[in-house]
PDB file of C-alpha atoms in Angstrom:
ATOM      1  CA  MET O 479      -0.001   0.002   0.000  1.00 58.00           C
ATOM      2  CA  GLU O 480       1.418   3.354  -0.979  1.00 74.00           C
ATOM      3  CA  ARG O 481       1.805   6.199   1.490  1.00 76.00           C
ATOM      4  CA  LYS O 482      -0.955   8.200  -0.216  1.00 84.00           C
ATOM      5  CA  ASP O 483      -3.368   5.266   0.086  1.00 90.00           C
ATOM      6  CA  LYS O 484      -2.587   4.858   3.783  1.00 89.00           C
ATOM      7  CA  GLU O 485      -3.178   8.538   4.420  1.00 88.00           C
ATOM      8  CA  LEU O 486      -6.497   8.473   2.547  1.00 91.00           C
ATOM      9  CA  ALA O 487      -7.616   5.408   4.515  1.00 89.00           C
ATOM     10  CA  ARG O 488      -6.749   7.132   7.806  1.00 89.00           C
ATOM     11  CA  LYS O 489      -8.652  10.253   6.774  1.00 89.00           C
ATOM     12  CA  ARG O 490     -11.694   8.130   5.883  1.00 89.00           C
ATOM     13  CA  ARG O 491     -11.570   6.463   9.307  1.00 87.00           C
ATOM     14  CA  LYS O 492     -11.152   9.892  10.913  1.00 87.00           C
ATOM     15  CA  ARG O 493     -14.233  11.283   9.153  1.00 86.00           C
ATOM     16  CA  ARG O 494     -16.297   8.268  10.159  1.00 84.00           C
ATOM     17  CA  VAL O 495     -15.311   8.541  13.834  1.00 82.00           C
ATOM     18  CA  SER O 496     -15.444  12.354  13.973  1.00 77.00           C
ATOM     19  CA  ALA O 497     -19.108  12.271  13.016  1.00 77.00           C
ATOM     20  CA  ARG O 498     -19.852  10.658  16.385  1.00 78.00           C
ATOM     21  CA  VAL O 499     -17.086  11.906  18.709  1.00 81.00           C
ATOM     22  CA  ARG O 500     -17.598  15.490  19.876  1.00 79.00           C
ATOM     23  CA  GLY O 501     -16.098  17.324  22.809  1.00 78.00           C
ATOM     24  CA  THR O 502     -18.146  19.509  25.129  1.00 78.00           C
ATOM     25  CA  ALA O 503     -17.227  21.793  28.011  1.00 79.00           C
ATOM     26  CA  GLU O 504     -18.158  19.031  30.486  1.00 85.00           C
ATOM     27  CA  ARG O 505     -16.356  16.296  28.555  1.00 91.00           C
ATOM     28  CA  PRO O 506     -13.806  17.675  26.059  1.00 95.00           C
ATOM     29  CA  ARG O 507     -12.144  15.600  23.343  1.00 93.00           C
ATOM     30  CA  LEU O 508      -8.610  14.226  23.770  1.00 96.00           C
ATOM     31  CA  VAL O 509      -7.250  13.959  20.229  1.00 95.00           C
ATOM     32  CA  VAL O 510      -3.954  12.252  19.336  1.00 96.00           C
ATOM     33  CA  PHE O 511      -1.807  12.816  16.273  1.00 96.00           C
ATOM     34  CA  ARG O 512       1.318  10.850  15.537  1.00 94.00           C
ATOM     35  CA  SER O 513       3.972  11.561  12.995  1.00 94.00           C
ATOM     36  CA  ALA O 514       7.019   9.474  12.200  1.00 93.00           C
ATOM     37  CA  ARG O 515       9.105  11.132  14.941  1.00 93.00           C
ATOM     38  CA  HIS O 516       6.713  12.823  17.362  1.00 95.00           C
ATOM     39  CA  ILE O 517       3.333  12.458  19.016  1.00 97.00           C
ATOM     40  CA  PHE O 518       0.914  15.250  19.889  1.00 98.00           C
ATOM     41  CA  ALA O 519      -2.097  15.293  22.225  1.00 98.00           C
ATOM     42  CA  GLN O 520      -4.669  18.053  22.645  1.00 97.00           C
ATOM     43  CA  ILE O 521      -7.796  18.437  24.710  1.00 97.00           C
ATOM     44  CA  ILE O 522     -10.370  20.390  22.709  1.00 94.00           C
ATOM     45  CA  ASP O 523     -13.787  21.876  23.472  1.00 93.00           C
ATOM     46  CA  ASP O 524     -15.548  21.471  20.121  1.00 89.00           C
ATOM     47  CA  ARG O 525     -18.454  23.745  20.977  1.00 90.00           C
ATOM     48  CA  ARG O 526     -16.173  26.755  21.491  1.00 92.00           C
ATOM     49  CA  HIS O 527     -13.533  25.531  19.011  1.00 91.00           C
ATOM     50  CA  HIS O 528     -10.924  26.058  21.698  1.00 93.00           C
ATOM     51  CA  THR O 529      -7.847  24.036  22.657  1.00 95.00           C
ATOM     52  CA  LEU O 530      -7.773  23.699  26.429  1.00 96.00           C
ATOM     53  CA  VAL O 531      -4.577  21.662  26.944  1.00 97.00           C
ATOM     54  CA  CYS O 532      -1.817  20.418  24.684  1.00 97.00           C
ATOM     55  CA  ALA O 533       1.343  18.352  25.037  1.00 97.00           C
ATOM     56  CA  SER O 534       3.800  16.718  22.672  1.00 96.00           C
ATOM     57  CA  THR O 535       7.214  15.149  22.534  1.00 94.00           C
ATOM     58  CA  LEU O 536       8.491  18.603  21.576  1.00 94.00           C
ATOM     59  CA  ASN O 537       7.615  20.035  25.027  1.00 93.00           C
ATOM     60  CA  PRO O 538      10.686  21.138  27.011  1.00 91.00           C
ATOM     61  CA  GLU O 539       9.489  19.081  30.015  1.00 86.00           C
ATOM     62  CA  LEU O 540       9.775  15.907  27.947  1.00 85.00           C
ATOM     63  CA  LYS O 541      12.948  16.761  26.037  1.00 79.00           C
ATOM     64  CA  ASP O 542      15.030  15.790  29.100  1.00 71.00           C
ATOM     65  CA  GLY O 543      13.831  12.211  28.803  1.00 59.00           C
ATOM     66  CA  LYS O 544      16.146   9.270  28.958  1.00 66.00           C
ATOM     67  CA  PRO O 545      17.964   8.853  25.657  1.00 66.00           C
ATOM     68  CA  GLY O 546      17.032   5.692  23.825  1.00 64.00           C
ATOM     69  CA  SER O 547      13.863   5.067  25.843  1.00 78.00           C
ATOM     70  CA  GLY O 548      11.840   4.721  22.642  1.00 91.00           C
ATOM     71  CA  LYS O 549       8.789   6.231  21.009  1.00 94.00           C
ATOM     72  CA  VAL O 550       6.204   4.250  22.981  1.00 95.00           C
ATOM     73  CA  GLU O 551       7.637   5.362  26.331  1.00 94.00           C
ATOM     74  CA  ALA O 552       7.766   8.963  25.058  1.00 94.00           C
ATOM     75  CA  ALA O 553       4.097   8.687  24.045  1.00 96.00           C
ATOM     76  CA  LYS O 554       3.220   7.435  27.524  1.00 96.00           C
ATOM     77  CA  ARG O 555       5.011  10.451  29.033  1.00 95.00           C
ATOM     78  CA  VAL O 556       2.983  12.739  26.718  1.00 96.00           C
ATOM     79  CA  GLY O 557      -0.213  11.104  28.016  1.00 97.00           C
ATOM     80  CA  ARG O 558       0.857  11.664  31.610  1.00 97.00           C
ATOM     81  CA  LEU O 559       1.759  15.305  30.908  1.00 97.00           C
ATOM     82  CA  VAL O 560      -1.529  16.089  29.158  1.00 97.00           C
ATOM     83  CA  ALA O 561      -3.419  14.473  32.057  1.00 98.00           C
ATOM     84  CA  GLU O 562      -1.506  16.525  34.640  1.00 97.00           C
ATOM     85  CA  LYS O 563      -2.253  19.734  32.736  1.00 97.00           C
ATOM     86  CA  ALA O 564      -5.920  18.762  32.366  1.00 97.00           C
ATOM     87  CA  LEU O 565      -6.327  17.933  36.046  1.00 97.00           C
ATOM     88  CA  ALA O 566      -4.718  21.291  36.911  1.00 97.00           C
ATOM     89  CA  GLN O 567      -7.572  22.915  34.938  1.00 96.00           C
ATOM     90  CA  SER O 568     -10.087  20.614  36.708  1.00 95.00           C
ATOM     91  CA  ILE O 569     -10.804  18.545  33.586  1.00 95.00           C
ATOM     92  CA  GLN O 570     -11.339  14.976  34.748  1.00 95.00           C
ATOM     93  CA  LYS O 571     -13.436  13.335  32.025  1.00 95.00           C
ATOM     94  CA  VAL O 572     -12.632  13.359  28.322  1.00 96.00           C
ATOM     95  CA  VAL O 573     -13.673  11.605  25.129  1.00 94.00           C
ATOM     96  CA  PHE O 574     -10.772   9.847  23.397  1.00 94.00           C
ATOM     97  CA  ASP O 575     -10.329  10.508  19.671  1.00 92.00           C
ATOM     98  CA  ARG O 576      -7.674   8.349  18.041  1.00 91.00           C
ATOM     99  CA  ASN O 577      -7.862  10.531  14.921  1.00 91.00           C
ATOM    100  CA  GLY O 578      -8.132   7.601  12.504  1.00 89.00           C
ATOM    101  CA  PHE O 579      -5.024   5.845  13.833  1.00 91.00           C
ATOM    102  CA  LEU O 580      -5.243   2.255  14.999  1.00 90.00           C
ATOM    103  CA  TYR O 581      -5.526   1.865  18.775  1.00 94.00           C
ATOM    104  CA  HIS O 582      -2.204   0.210  19.522  1.00 95.00           C
ATOM    105  CA  GLY O 583       1.418   1.181  20.015  1.00 96.00           C
ATOM    106  CA  ARG O 584       1.954   4.890  20.585  1.00 97.00           C
ATOM    107  CA  VAL O 585      -1.709   5.881  20.431  1.00 97.00           C
ATOM    108  CA  LYS O 586      -2.566   3.314  23.108  1.00 98.00           C
ATOM    109  CA  ALA O 587       0.434   4.465  25.178  1.00 97.00           C
ATOM    110  CA  VAL O 588      -0.911   8.041  25.260  1.00 98.00           C
ATOM    111  CA  ALA O 589      -4.277   6.746  26.494  1.00 98.00           C
ATOM    112  CA  ASP O 590      -2.642   4.508  29.106  1.00 97.00           C
ATOM    113  CA  GLY O 591      -0.436   7.338  30.371  1.00 97.00           C
ATOM    114  CA  ALA O 592      -3.423   9.663  30.700  1.00 97.00           C
ATOM    115  CA  ARG O 593      -5.480   7.033  32.538  1.00 97.00           C
ATOM    116  CA  GLU O 594      -2.515   6.325  34.797  1.00 97.00           C
ATOM    117  CA  LYS O 595      -2.494   9.952  35.988  1.00 96.00           C
ATOM    118  CA  GLY O 596      -6.231   9.958  36.669  1.00 95.00           C
ATOM    119  CA  LEU O 597      -7.959  11.109  33.489  1.00 96.00           C
ATOM    120  CA  ASP O 598     -11.235   9.271  32.943  1.00 94.00           C
ATOM    121  CA  PHE O 599     -12.486   8.100  29.534  1.00 88.00           C
TER     122      PHE O 599
END
């Protein structure tokens, strides 16, 4: 499968899921995006079209990570960081949006890290 085909398939899955998954002020949406090198997580209130919390592997807090710990461990740290920031803003419940990516590997690690710190979804 070519790269273009994979991207189109992901976007189709994203459209299908996005039709049902919406974030509100009471229960915002935790959306994950992964690239080849980095992973990004945002908590979004879809009604106001406002990003409440964001974290990624590019954050200075996570740059000091252990060298060679791997992408999955980095994704788990991103999940923990986004959960800490959310809990600081008294956001406890979210809806998880995998953004068309399969729920395994780094995407699952973000969810596990967020649950580990006390985020509920």
